[in-house]
Structures are given as structure tokens and as C-alpha cells.
């Protein structure tokens, strides 16, 4: 069992918090893990991505080969399209629909959405609104993780446990907010896949 | 752990007493990790930032002189700054174990070039370790001190961005004790007077044979035989992983030499040349190994790699590039849609550099663009729209001296823009040149009180900028301090205009805290209150 995940977003959006949650869950069930991150210049509002690979066998490359990714998790709609060459024919796109517009030539949002809809397997989720409804705007990345959770080959309970471990130090309230966000994302994905 | 963190942990566990570095992507996280490591605190391992890579390396050499184990870290271009101590330290040799960790940046993710530090190590005759994964990175840092002490030589640990910033599990080893202070047996070992240097250089040349023997027997160099001898593959560092990625269960049909330690193991390579019809070299960075094997005329061995186009001449390797070199058929996902626009990095919202440049551009426009020499840091982003404000970014400190040269040539006004950390790194000496001649130029020090681009490390310039300028002789009447805020725009424009018009050297310190460090400080204050 191997899952190759591309995480995409804009520098500062915190895609690494999603990676850390998946990573924590993967380690709980003794999977091998490699995760390539972008540090440095692009973190200043540029496009950023992270390659996360989990497997029950040893993993060779830190980078996912093009055409092999099982899922693209993007916290920004245009960024989900940037990495299409990496997606396998059976792979899924799970993307937030809230655009992050920090360039003057950002395309028409409708065109971006149409491009996503041209793909075979996709979930489009307004993670920011869902997080807001739950009363915690900051947990939108956990909503995204929940939406991606059916495709990760990791049980939902293991993901929950990972989140408890990561946020445990910050108290029960923070843990519960993030668990609720995870669940809301999961429910949305189950209904809309 | 990140590759960088694995190196830091390996060095701590290997008995390191000090680490010296100047921040530079992708090497920054090594010293940062040591700063947060409990054992480093307990042992009081030296772990503060140095002013630049040269001072870092010289401090490292001093700690090695005193018998202790020490690591010096920098990015590849930092090694250019430290080239003088680097090359000479091969001739002095080491006393306490001395590791130079140099992080190369193929594909220039965050750099001006993609130079390959293995070439500089070969030039200096320093042995190199090149890990293929995070575990090897740990192991090499851990055992590198011992190797360095055995041959009384500094060693290079060469990594690339991909390894530095990629995460994987690492198994730790037993923590070793630190060395105690112990002076070199030979009191003139570090005195490179010609008569002594000549003798020591001969010793260094003699050691090369022993180092080659070490490479033959190294656990990091492996000859993995296979049946198909039509081709042999030499895979350096990370390239080995990309190679394995392309075969089911990592079973490569060709003989492979996995290379992680230099100088090159001659016997292993000889074997491959004897047994295989051709050789494919996979290496991240320059064709260092390939060029050696191919020779100038390329009439000996049949070598494939970057020089004949089997692998692109520039840029980072990846599994797909290696697959193409191996002739493996690949299927990519669909193309990136045309509507996807580039998203270059940009200033953070609320950044002080923005206000500095807004004022500067207004004044520069009165004379015409093309007269602003900038430097390395966040403020280099002003080269991009909408600012288009700067005309150079070459190396640390070059803003000051290029502005001086342009002023000497008659360009008036000539303007330099530098950050506070870059100013103390390499700007002060250039400013002294301008002081000596009272060169008509204006230096803007965009002072955000931190080393911003690399994530906000302590800047050695904090609290010292004006005193440094005064101390080296800048006329205090022409050292102006401004606060880059929108509400001060008109006043800042006026001050810049005055100093651009002044027929001599002036310095404008434009000071406002980095928005990122400010946010972090406030968050910590808030957290404290909550406690």
C-alpha cells in the first residue's frame, strides 16, 4: 500500500500543517514516510507544494514522479491545477474553492472552476466557510484534510488520533475544534464524491 | 526529521561542541535545530549566528585548533565568501573534528547560481560525504568528526536543497561525550608560513591516496552488481533514490555504483569500466564525476550524462529526468491548464520594505530608473512588478561597491539598497571604500532588525547600524534615520531627495521591524499572557 500526496497552496497558507497531521497518523500505524517541503524564497506568497509519500514498504525518491500522485490536496483552487502533470489517471483532486488572489493577473474564478470540473475525480469544497460555520476560521486546513481523508488509505480513527496528539498540548477545546473540522470535511467529501 | 535536522542531531550526538553558520537557504535549519535542542542547551554547545560565512568558518577552525569537535554550515554561495579559510584549512588541517556542511541549491530555488561544492572540495583536496537520505545525513555527521580527526583534515558534508528540506525517519545512535581542550601536537600546524605550508601541502597530497582507500572501503560507497552489462550506472547522493524509484522493488538491471564518499574510489570505477559497455553518471549539480571520467576529448570511456544531453545540462534531477535517461516510458498526468498563472514570491502585506521602495521610486523617477544597486534579501523582491525598483542583485554586499563603481564612472545619483544583516555580513568594508573617497552615492540600509528571507534569524546588526557608519567615518550629518510608514511618505521622499542631491557619501537608515518577527513576538506575548 502506497499513497502519494501532493499538497499545494500559497506560501503562508500553512499546507505543512496538513502534511504534519497526515504524517503523524502514518507514523502511528508504522508506515514509512518521506516528505519534501519548500522553504525559502517561495514562502513569501509564492506558489508552494509539498510531496508527501506514505507506504508500508521503503520509499526511494523524496519526489513523486509525474503521473503517479494519488491525490492533490490544494488549499487554493488555481494551485490545484498547477500540479496536474503529477496526477495519476485514477487520482483525485481535493481543493478548496476560496481563491487567494495576490497577483494582478489571477484568472477568472469561473474559468478556474471549469478547469477543475474537467478532471475525472475531484472534490471542491469551500473549506473556509465550513470552518467559519464551526466558529473557527483557522481550522480550514483541517476541513481540507477531512475532505481528503477518504483517499489516504489511513483510517479516519487514526487521523483523529493523530490530531489529538498534535493539538493535545493546546487543550481539549482546540482538539475538539479540529476534530469537528475534520469530520465536517469528511462528511462533505462522502456526500459529494 | 528534515535532512538539515538529521545533520544537526548527528553532529550533537557525535560530540559536537560548537556550530557556526550564517543563515542561507537551504542550510539555515541546521543551526536553528541546534538552538532548540535540549542537549545543546545542557552542554552549552556554541550555537549563535556568525556575522558571515568567513567568520563562521574561521571560528570553527579555531575551535578545532583547541581540540573540540565543530561544524560550520552555509549555503553553496556562502562557501565563496569563506573560500579563503576553506582552501587554507586543508593545508593547516584540523585538530578537533571539523565538518563543513555545504548546502547546494540545484535549480536555484532560492539562489543566484547552482554551483556544485564538490568541485570546490576537489580544488581544495578536501574529502566529501554526500548522503542519499536523511539517515545517511545523520550517520555522516555523527561519524564525520572521527574521520576528520583520524586524518587531521576538515571534511565536507555536501547536501542539496531536496535532501535538506525533505523529511524522513532517522534512527539515532549513542550520544558521544565532547572532546576536552587539547592543543595540536605540532605547535606550527596552523602557521602557514611558506616554508611550513610547502611541507604541509606535500602531506596533504600524500593523504589523498589514503582518502581514496577510505572511499574504496566506505559504507557509503557500494558496488551493486547486476546481469545487464550494457551499461553501468554511477549514482551520486540523492540520484540513487531517483534511480531505484524507476524499478519495481528497486531492482536495477544494470550494475550500480552508489556513491556517497569522495575522492572517487578508483578500483570500483575501474571495475565498472572493465565490465560495462558504457557508463551513465547521475549526479545533482555539475557534471563533476562525469567530466573526470570522460576526459577533455571524450575519446576514452563511453560516458553518458549531462555533457552529452542524456541528462539536462542544468537543474535539479528528479525521478522523471532519470527515467528519461534510462529510456523508460512514462505517462504524465494532463498538462497544466493555460489559465494557471505564475505566482512569484512577494512582499508580505505591511512590510516596511514596501514603504521604503515607494518613497525611493518617487525620487528615482525624477532622475530616471536604472541607478539602484540592491543586494541579497527580501528587498530583492523589488526587482519584480509592481516595483521594478532595483537593477542589480549579485552577491552579499555588492550593492554598496557596485554603486560606488557606477558613481566613479559618473552615474549620479547612484543608490545602493541593502538590508541590515547583509550590511554587517559584507557591506561595511565596501562602505569604507566609499568613505575614503567621499564617493557621491547614497546607501539605503533597509533595516528590519532581522535576517528576514531565511525566516527571521537574529541579525548581528541590531542596535549598531548608525554607530558602525559613524565609526568608519561617514559624516554624521549625512546619516539619516527614517521610519518607512505610509504616513511618513512625504517626509521620507524629501530626505531621500536631499541626500541624492548631496555631492558626497550619505547613508539613509530606513528602520521598521520585520512584519513577520513582529507577528511572532506578539503571538508569544499573547501566549505568555494566557499562561
XYZ file of C-alpha atoms in Angstrom:
724
model
C 0.000 0.000 0.000
C 1.418 3.324 -1.058
C -0.167 6.782 -1.148
C 1.479 9.658 -2.971
C 0.085 13.041 -1.983
C 0.790 16.474 -3.412
C -0.110 19.337 -1.115
C -0.482 22.684 -2.832
C -1.113 26.253 -1.837
C 0.405 29.686 -1.480
C 3.290 30.476 0.853
C 1.854 31.321 4.260
C -1.344 29.239 3.905
C 0.053 26.528 6.123
C -0.068 23.439 3.910
C 2.573 21.895 6.141
C 0.049 21.625 8.983
C -1.953 19.228 6.806
C 1.216 17.316 5.992
C 2.132 17.105 9.669
C -1.307 15.685 10.572
C -1.125 13.010 7.878
C 2.461 12.282 8.835
C 1.579 11.842 12.487
C -1.214 9.412 11.580
C 1.062 7.469 9.220
C 3.689 7.054 11.916
C 1.018 5.766 14.327
C 0.436 2.781 12.065
C 4.152 2.333 11.357
C 4.162 3.386 7.733
C 7.275 4.673 6.002
C 7.154 8.353 5.152
C 9.027 10.863 3.025
C 8.034 14.466 2.734
C 9.666 17.089 0.518
C 8.921 20.680 1.504
C 9.555 24.121 0.058
C 11.410 26.518 2.322
C 12.930 29.862 1.481
C 12.003 32.426 -1.114
C 8.633 30.991 -2.248
C 7.320 31.097 1.298
C 6.810 34.818 0.684
C 3.454 34.483 -1.059
C 4.695 32.337 -3.940
C 3.273 29.005 -5.039
C 4.366 26.222 -2.711
C 3.939 22.482 -2.770
C 4.921 19.527 -0.670
C 5.342 15.937 -1.806
C 4.192 13.526 0.869
C 4.678 9.806 0.359
C 3.492 7.129 2.746
C 3.928 3.420 2.232
C 4.188 0.088 4.005
C 7.395 -0.513 2.032
C 10.566 1.533 1.959
C 10.274 4.680 -0.179
C 13.052 5.538 -2.617
C 12.536 9.039 -4.026
C 11.674 12.127 -1.969
C 9.838 13.444 -5.022
C 6.706 11.900 -6.524
C 7.208 11.077 -10.204
C 4.876 12.834 -12.644
C 1.759 10.813 -13.374
C 1.949 8.915 -10.075
C 0.235 11.091 -7.450
C -2.853 9.519 -5.894
C -4.235 12.820 -4.678
C -3.659 16.547 -4.941
C -4.808 18.395 -1.848
C -4.901 22.096 -2.603
C -5.942 24.851 -0.225
C -6.364 27.193 -3.210
C -8.247 26.440 -6.455
C -5.772 27.686 -9.093
C -2.915 25.953 -7.301
C -4.708 22.599 -7.599
C -4.296 22.842 -11.376
C -0.582 23.646 -11.334
C 0.328 20.072 -10.415
C -1.972 18.165 -12.803
C 1.013 16.602 -14.623
C 1.732 14.741 -11.384
C -1.748 13.259 -11.016
C -2.292 9.620 -11.934
C -5.241 8.787 -14.237
C -7.120 7.398 -11.231
C -6.061 10.147 -8.824
C -8.267 12.647 -7.002
C -8.157 16.413 -6.698
C -9.408 17.773 -3.403
C -9.388 21.538 -3.490
C -10.583 24.485 -1.508
C -12.723 26.826 -3.628
C -11.676 30.023 -1.867
C -9.144 31.803 -4.079
C -6.051 33.508 -2.714
C -5.567 36.468 -5.008
C -2.193 38.136 -4.601
C -1.339 38.569 -8.278
C -2.919 41.095 -10.652
C -3.435 38.540 -13.415
C -5.345 35.939 -11.414
C -7.661 34.213 -13.908
C -11.478 34.464 -13.795
C -12.550 32.258 -10.926
C -15.236 30.647 -13.064
C -12.605 29.513 -15.576
C -10.551 28.004 -12.774
C -13.588 26.090 -11.516
C -14.401 24.883 -15.020
C -10.884 23.540 -15.459
C -11.192 21.606 -12.216
C -14.553 20.226 -13.305
C -12.930 18.905 -16.485
C -10.926 16.460 -14.376
C -12.155 12.958 -13.721
C -12.157 12.802 -9.923
C -12.494 15.919 -7.862
C -13.919 17.347 -4.679
C -14.459 21.082 -4.497
C -15.074 22.320 -1.017
C -15.483 25.770 0.483
C -13.353 24.897 3.482
C -13.193 28.464 4.748
C -16.990 28.798 5.006
C -17.309 25.420 6.682
C -14.614 26.366 9.166
C -16.338 29.697 9.804
C -19.652 27.956 10.437
C -17.888 25.838 13.025
C -16.712 29.068 14.621
C -13.033 28.523 13.896
C -11.735 30.166 10.733
C -8.261 28.842 11.464
C -9.281 25.215 11.149
C -9.988 25.344 7.392
C -6.912 23.228 6.722
C -8.386 20.502 8.951
C -11.598 20.684 6.905
C -9.413 20.123 3.844
C -7.746 17.150 5.493
C -11.165 15.717 6.326
C -12.267 16.136 2.711
C -9.149 14.293 1.567
C -9.427 11.577 4.207
C -11.390 9.011 2.127
C -8.469 8.800 -0.305
C -5.487 8.483 2.022
C -5.558 4.764 2.864
C -5.438 5.707 6.527
C -8.448 5.033 8.730
C -10.433 8.030 9.935
C -9.866 6.999 13.553
C -6.101 7.029 13.028
C -6.297 10.542 11.592
C -8.338 11.628 14.599
C -5.769 10.136 16.927
C -3.003 11.975 15.077
C -4.824 15.267 15.546
C -5.286 14.575 19.253
C -1.521 14.036 19.512
C -0.634 17.188 17.618
C -3.045 19.557 19.347
C -3.212 17.819 22.727
C -0.816 20.285 24.304
C -3.108 23.160 23.390
C -6.018 21.810 25.392
C -9.268 19.907 24.899
C -11.074 22.809 23.234
C -8.544 23.170 20.423
C -8.551 19.394 19.898
C -12.343 19.315 19.607
C -12.499 22.226 17.172
C -10.035 20.485 14.897
C -11.800 17.125 15.193
C -15.097 18.791 14.295
C -13.453 20.428 11.283
C -12.025 17.087 10.203
C -15.439 15.443 10.498
C -17.184 18.238 8.568
C -14.691 17.879 5.721
C -15.118 14.112 5.704
C -18.916 14.353 5.612
C -18.785 16.802 2.716
C -16.480 14.523 0.733
C -18.651 11.455 1.347
C -21.708 13.336 0.104
C -20.032 14.877 -2.935
C -17.626 12.246 -4.257
C 13.358 14.795 10.545
C 14.363 17.203 7.820
C 17.734 16.381 6.267
C 19.043 19.560 7.900
C 17.724 18.459 11.279
C 19.215 14.981 10.881
C 22.621 16.561 10.317
C 22.242 18.740 13.400
C 21.163 15.781 15.527
C 24.004 13.641 14.160
C 26.522 16.340 14.998
C 25.156 16.804 18.523
C 25.158 13.064 19.143
C 28.659 12.806 17.642
C 30.092 15.032 20.375
C 29.972 18.476 18.771
C 30.951 21.415 21.000
C 30.072 24.246 18.635
C 28.264 25.112 15.435
C 28.936 28.253 13.416
C 26.863 29.471 10.492
C 25.269 32.375 8.661
C 21.654 31.797 7.567
C 21.201 30.762 3.956
C 18.568 28.596 2.277
C 18.717 25.588 2.309
C 21.217 25.314 5.200
C 19.517 27.525 7.826
C 17.592 24.829 9.704
C 20.778 23.061 10.846
C 21.872 25.699 13.350
C 18.243 26.501 14.182
C 17.708 22.893 15.216
C 20.745 23.020 17.491
C 19.379 26.219 19.061
C 16.251 24.310 20.095
C 17.880 21.012 21.094
C 17.761 20.326 24.843
C 21.130 18.536 24.833
C 22.766 21.526 23.137
C 21.483 23.738 25.925
C 22.570 21.277 28.592
C 26.078 21.043 27.123
C 26.152 24.732 26.244
C 27.154 23.962 22.673
C 28.065 27.192 20.888
C 25.073 27.942 18.632
C 24.789 31.672 17.895
C 24.780 33.052 14.349
C 28.001 34.385 12.904
C 28.297 37.666 11.002
C 29.155 35.903 7.743
C 30.383 32.574 6.415
C 34.045 33.552 6.578
C 33.886 34.496 10.253
C 31.897 31.306 10.888
C 34.489 29.109 9.248
C 37.399 30.791 10.995
C 35.705 30.408 14.389
C 35.178 26.751 13.502
C 38.830 26.372 12.650
C 39.749 27.977 15.972
C 37.559 25.572 17.901
C 39.126 22.686 16.005
C 42.579 24.085 16.875
C 41.576 23.902 20.536
C 40.772 20.210 20.096
C 36.973 20.246 20.093
C 34.515 18.958 17.543
C 32.828 21.621 15.487
C 30.505 22.028 12.496
C 30.359 25.004 10.126
C 27.265 25.369 7.895
C 26.435 27.525 4.920
C 24.790 27.540 1.534
C 26.903 26.988 -1.569
C 27.461 30.671 -2.351
C 28.465 31.192 1.268
C 31.408 28.924 0.560
C 32.635 31.532 -1.935
C 32.717 34.054 0.912
C 34.593 31.539 3.067
C 36.803 30.268 0.244
C 39.982 31.693 1.776
C 39.809 29.820 5.097
C 38.266 26.825 3.293
C 41.162 26.210 0.930
C 43.827 27.049 3.505
C 42.279 24.875 6.197
C 43.020 21.856 4.009
C 46.685 22.761 4.415
C 46.582 23.569 8.122
C 44.448 20.510 8.660
C 42.231 20.042 11.696
C 42.843 19.107 15.306
C 39.378 18.541 16.806
C 36.952 17.038 14.261
C 35.852 19.678 11.745
C 32.885 19.283 9.375
C 31.845 21.853 6.777
C 28.217 21.254 5.833
C 27.601 22.922 2.482
C 24.087 23.020 1.050
C 23.901 23.350 -2.729
C 20.780 24.599 -4.485
C 20.473 22.973 -7.930
C 17.612 24.570 -9.903
C 18.231 27.761 -7.895
C 15.104 27.533 -5.756
C 16.458 30.353 -3.564
C 19.854 31.291 -5.001
C 21.739 33.240 -7.647
C 23.514 30.202 -9.089
C 23.696 26.422 -8.801
C 27.420 25.918 -8.287
C 28.493 22.478 -7.136
C 30.514 22.457 -3.928
C 32.068 19.110 -4.761
C 34.138 20.984 -7.340
C 35.476 23.314 -4.642
C 36.236 20.409 -2.343
C 38.219 18.725 -5.088
C 40.023 22.015 -5.706
C 40.951 22.216 -2.023
C 41.666 18.433 -1.758
C 39.112 18.014 0.993
C 37.194 14.708 1.275
C 33.424 14.851 0.707
C 30.468 12.936 2.107
C 27.233 13.121 0.120
C 24.172 11.488 1.737
C 21.381 9.853 -0.268
C 18.858 10.103 2.551
C 18.209 11.575 5.993
C 19.626 8.538 7.822
C 22.903 8.773 5.938
C 22.950 12.518 6.601
C 22.732 11.726 10.323
C 25.342 8.971 10.101
C 27.793 11.103 8.145
C 27.538 13.999 10.586
C 27.847 11.575 13.502
C 30.932 9.754 12.223
C 32.422 12.666 10.264
C 34.191 14.074 13.315
C 36.057 10.829 13.864
C 37.078 10.679 10.215
C 38.275 14.275 10.394
C 40.332 13.537 13.498
C 41.804 10.361 12.017
C 43.267 12.244 9.031
C 43.618 15.588 10.793
C 41.647 17.138 7.932
C 38.396 19.077 7.655
C 35.697 17.177 5.751
C 32.805 18.447 3.656
C 29.256 17.189 4.070
C 27.602 18.143 0.790
C 23.837 18.205 0.590
C 21.303 19.679 -1.811
C 18.033 21.537 -1.246
C 15.945 18.442 -1.794
C 17.636 16.495 0.971
C 17.898 19.494 3.287
C 14.156 20.144 3.124
C 12.815 16.639 2.916
C 11.639 14.690 5.918
C 12.016 11.041 6.853
C 12.556 8.819 9.877
C 16.027 8.729 11.430
C 17.422 6.263 13.981
C 19.776 7.883 16.490
C 22.984 6.442 17.862
C 24.538 6.605 21.301
C 25.462 10.139 22.367
C 29.211 10.646 22.477
C 30.997 12.819 25.027
C 32.574 16.074 23.907
C 36.334 16.375 23.489
C 38.219 18.322 26.105
C 40.506 21.192 25.138
C 43.681 19.777 23.616
C 46.207 21.823 21.665
C 47.669 20.479 18.406
C 50.710 18.208 18.909
C 52.604 20.279 16.373
C 52.611 23.936 17.526
C 53.210 25.200 13.967
C 50.476 23.116 12.336
C 48.307 26.185 11.833
C 51.129 28.554 10.844
C 51.079 28.727 7.067
C 54.411 30.458 6.555
C 55.648 29.417 3.114
C 58.276 27.034 4.476
C 55.705 25.308 6.686
C 52.910 25.452 4.142
C 55.071 23.785 1.494
C 55.715 20.856 3.789
C 52.100 20.569 4.878
C 50.848 20.794 1.318
C 53.031 17.791 0.482
C 51.455 15.975 3.420
C 48.017 16.872 2.111
C 48.906 15.465 -1.306
C 50.208 12.287 0.312
C 46.985 11.871 2.282
C 44.949 11.700 -0.930
C 45.950 8.093 -1.517
C 44.752 7.153 1.969
C 41.495 9.035 1.429
C 40.967 7.099 -1.777
C 41.481 3.857 0.149
C 38.859 5.025 2.621
C 36.450 5.620 -0.264
C 37.050 2.071 -1.572
C 36.063 0.634 1.797
C 33.426 3.168 2.805
C 29.972 2.012 3.899
C 28.638 4.914 1.849
C 30.068 3.589 -1.440
C 28.502 0.371 -2.715
C 29.016 -1.619 -5.885
C 25.789 -3.455 -6.638
C 26.347 -5.952 -9.439
C 23.691 -6.998 -11.973
C 23.476 -9.044 -15.173
C 22.934 -6.451 -17.850
C 26.425 -5.101 -18.519
C 25.463 -2.966 -21.488
C 25.534 -0.070 -19.076
C 26.892 0.677 -15.623
C 25.364 3.468 -13.541
C 27.141 5.760 -11.119
C 24.552 7.384 -8.847
C 25.770 10.141 -6.518
C 23.889 11.099 -3.371
C 20.146 11.561 -3.904
C 20.350 10.401 -7.529
C 20.471 6.852 -6.172
C 16.899 7.208 -4.872
C 15.613 8.510 -8.197
C 17.260 5.520 -9.853
C 15.624 2.989 -7.512
C 12.270 4.737 -7.876
C 12.195 3.702 -11.514
C 12.391 -0.055 -10.904
C 9.952 -2.381 -9.188
C 11.258 -3.028 -5.665
C 14.410 -1.087 -6.529
C 15.861 -3.931 -8.607
C 18.053 -2.184 -11.179
C 19.027 -4.483 -14.074
C 22.404 -2.754 -14.537
C 25.440 -2.704 -12.237
C 25.252 0.352 -9.976
C 27.897 2.240 -8.062
C 26.148 4.111 -5.266
C 28.470 6.957 -4.443
C 28.463 8.821 -1.137
C 32.111 9.482 -0.349
C 34.880 11.206 -2.327
C 37.647 11.246 -3.564
C 36.352 8.752 -6.112
C 37.000 5.078 -5.374
C 39.265 4.260 -8.300
C 39.052 0.461 -8.091
C 35.275 0.428 -8.057
C 35.124 2.689 -11.074
C 37.828 0.668 -12.825
C 35.706 -2.431 -12.309
C 32.675 -0.775 -13.866
C 34.708 0.448 -16.822
C 36.123 -3.044 -17.337
C 32.806 -4.864 -17.083
C 30.308 -2.497 -18.720
C 29.978 -1.208 -22.269
C 29.018 2.307 -21.221
C 28.594 4.355 -18.068
C 25.696 6.623 -17.121
C 26.518 9.206 -14.461
C 23.610 10.567 -12.393
C 24.660 13.468 -10.182
C 22.831 16.502 -8.797
C 24.677 19.691 -9.663
C 27.573 19.976 -12.090
C 28.925 17.037 -14.138
C 31.839 16.689 -11.705
C 32.237 12.915 -11.819
C 31.194 12.724 -15.456
C 33.849 15.204 -16.584
C 36.561 13.324 -14.721
C 35.627 10.031 -16.372
C 35.027 11.455 -19.811
C 38.207 13.451 -20.101
C 38.628 16.549 -22.251
C 38.402 14.863 -25.637
C 35.908 12.204 -24.591
C 37.777 9.561 -26.588
C 38.247 7.009 -23.851
C 35.322 5.612 -21.938
C 31.762 5.812 -23.270
C 30.236 8.111 -20.640
C 26.683 9.442 -20.718
C 25.243 12.163 -18.534
C 24.816 15.917 -18.554
C 27.536 16.611 -21.128
C 26.003 14.598 -23.980
C 22.411 15.580 -23.223
C 21.296 12.238 -21.768
C 20.520 14.327 -18.682
C 19.783 18.095 -18.954
C 22.931 20.194 -18.527
C 21.424 22.295 -15.723
C 18.832 21.951 -12.991
C 17.935 19.507 -10.286
C 17.432 15.811 -11.016
C 14.100 14.120 -10.352
C 12.651 10.651 -10.926
C 11.298 11.653 -14.347
C 14.595 13.018 -15.640
C 16.322 9.839 -14.503
C 13.597 7.728 -16.159
C 14.212 9.537 -19.461
C 17.950 8.979 -19.140
C 17.252 5.271 -18.662
C 14.920 5.193 -21.664
C 11.921 4.241 -19.535
C 8.490 5.070 -20.940
C 6.463 7.427 -18.729
C 2.901 8.632 -18.603
C 2.326 12.049 -17.126
C -0.957 13.450 -15.901
C -2.721 16.083 -18.005
C -0.880 19.299 -18.850
C -1.067 22.323 -16.618
C -4.005 24.377 -17.975
C -3.011 27.589 -19.779
C -5.020 29.741 -17.395
C -2.722 28.894 -14.483
C -0.586 31.968 -13.890
C 2.796 32.190 -12.242
C 2.713 33.256 -8.644
C 6.087 34.777 -7.810
C 7.017 35.469 -4.193
C 6.165 38.973 -2.999
C 6.478 41.282 -0.017
C 4.333 40.439 2.973
C 1.421 42.770 3.444
C 2.533 45.585 5.757
C 6.256 45.092 5.084
C 8.489 48.106 5.693
C 10.462 47.487 2.501
C 7.307 48.427 0.544
C 7.233 51.921 2.038
C 10.974 52.350 1.603
C 10.715 51.500 -2.076
C 7.597 53.615 -2.644
C 9.459 56.666 -1.416
C 12.654 55.739 -3.230
C 10.921 55.115 -6.558
C 9.266 58.517 -6.408
C 12.641 60.227 -6.027
C 14.470 57.980 -8.503
C 11.822 58.721 -11.133
C 12.886 62.388 -11.070
C 16.268 61.253 -12.452
C 15.208 58.163 -14.381
C 15.348 54.497 -13.450
C 18.418 52.284 -13.730
C 20.569 53.600 -10.885
C 19.699 51.388 -7.923
C 22.037 48.601 -6.867
C 20.467 46.157 -4.439
C 21.551 43.135 -2.535
C 20.509 39.713 -1.252
C 17.403 39.534 0.926
C 13.639 40.036 0.925
C 14.165 43.509 -0.521
C 15.461 41.895 -3.726
C 11.803 41.142 -4.484
C 11.521 44.796 -5.548
C 13.036 43.719 -8.860
C 9.587 42.326 -9.723
C 6.466 44.288 -10.663
C 4.874 46.472 -9.479
C 8.084 47.973 -8.073
C 10.683 47.288 -10.774
C 12.835 49.303 -8.419
C 16.260 47.697 -8.476
C 18.845 46.983 -11.128
C 21.251 44.557 -9.505
C 21.474 41.600 -7.131
C 24.802 39.809 -7.397
C 26.367 38.799 -4.120
C 26.253 39.743 -0.464
C 27.442 43.342 -0.128
C 27.763 44.082 -3.854
C 25.109 46.820 -3.687
C 27.495 49.179 -1.890
C 30.519 48.587 -4.074
C 28.650 48.453 -7.376
C 27.032 51.792 -6.565
C 30.482 53.145 -5.806
C 31.875 51.871 -9.094
C 28.936 53.320 -11.015
C 29.363 56.646 -9.219
C 33.084 56.579 -10.044
C 32.016 56.129 -13.657
C 29.856 59.250 -13.429
C 26.368 57.922 -12.688
C 24.654 60.447 -10.407
C 22.839 59.883 -8.234
C 23.961 56.327 -7.574
C 21.918 54.462 -4.989
C 22.567 51.261 -3.064
C 19.950 49.305 -1.097
C 20.992 46.722 1.461
C 19.421 45.033 4.478
C 20.818 45.295 7.991
C 22.050 41.712 8.155
C 23.607 41.837 4.696
C 25.229 45.160 5.626
C 27.117 43.630 8.539
C 27.743 40.440 6.536
C 29.667 42.149 3.733
C 28.634 45.775 3.322
C 30.861 47.522 5.853
C 34.162 47.081 4.021
C 32.656 48.396 0.796
C 31.250 51.403 2.618
C 34.738 52.130 3.939
C 35.958 52.310 0.335
C 33.304 54.965 -0.307
C 34.196 56.819 2.918
C 37.852 57.026 1.938
C 36.974 58.802 -1.320
C 33.771 60.513 -0.091
C 32.121 58.950 -3.133
C 28.905 60.704 -4.182
C 26.356 57.982 -3.574
C 23.528 57.156 -1.189
C 23.337 53.901 0.703
C 19.854 52.991 1.924
C 20.008 50.452 4.719
C 16.536 48.920 4.827
C 16.749 47.844 8.442
C 14.078 45.389 9.631
C 16.182 44.140 12.536
C 16.403 40.563 11.342
C 17.604 38.180 8.656
C 14.176 38.067 7.054
C 14.311 35.991 3.906
C 15.628 32.940 5.719
C 12.898 33.102 8.353
C 13.854 35.801 10.829
C 17.133 34.841 12.482
C 18.910 37.274 14.812
C 20.752 39.970 12.874
C 24.169 40.925 14.222
C 23.471 44.496 13.065
C 20.732 45.207 15.602
C 21.447 48.371 17.572
C 24.722 49.010 15.759
C 23.986 50.351 12.282
C 24.441 54.093 12.838
C 27.442 53.559 15.121
C 29.119 51.375 12.522
C 28.591 54.040 9.854
C 29.879 56.783 12.116
C 32.727 54.594 13.321
C 34.130 54.026 9.857
C 33.872 57.708 9.053
C 30.535 58.524 7.380
C 29.717 62.199 8.050
C 27.076 62.119 10.853
C 25.189 64.966 9.102
C 24.552 62.596 6.250
C 23.427 59.624 8.278
C 19.633 59.977 8.240
C 17.217 57.682 10.019
C 13.668 57.374 8.689
C 10.650 55.240 9.541
C 9.099 53.628 6.468
C 5.403 54.145 7.079
C 2.734 55.473 4.711
C 2.138 58.478 6.945
C 5.821 59.461 6.655
C 5.902 59.142 2.881
C 6.263 62.842 2.043
C 8.951 63.394 4.651
C 10.868 60.288 3.542
C 10.734 61.418 -0.081
C 12.124 64.791 0.959
C 15.001 63.266 2.932
C 15.906 60.903 0.110
C 15.835 63.782 -2.367
C 18.193 65.820 -0.165
C 20.684 63.019 0.167
C 20.539 62.030 -3.501
C 21.445 65.644 -4.289
C 24.345 65.736 -1.809
C 27.669 65.557 -3.628
C 29.255 63.037 -1.267
C 28.563 59.857 0.636
C 25.315 59.568 2.550
C 23.531 56.790 4.405
C 19.780 56.555 4.999
C 18.731 54.051 7.615
C 15.117 53.126 6.908
C 14.077 51.276 10.022
C 10.947 49.321 10.854
C 10.669 45.855 12.354
C 10.013 42.922 10.033
C 6.271 42.245 9.960
C 6.885 38.517 10.423
C 9.086 38.804 13.512
C 6.660 41.396 14.896
C 3.758 38.961 14.462
C 5.735 36.191 16.113
C 6.710 38.423 19.022
C 3.103 39.480 19.556
C 1.900 35.882 19.394
C 4.439 34.915 22.042
C 3.402 37.845 24.233
C -0.203 36.759 23.861
C 0.654 33.148 24.732
C 2.503 34.322 27.827
C -0.472 36.376 28.950
C -2.710 33.333 28.508
C -0.407 31.284 30.715
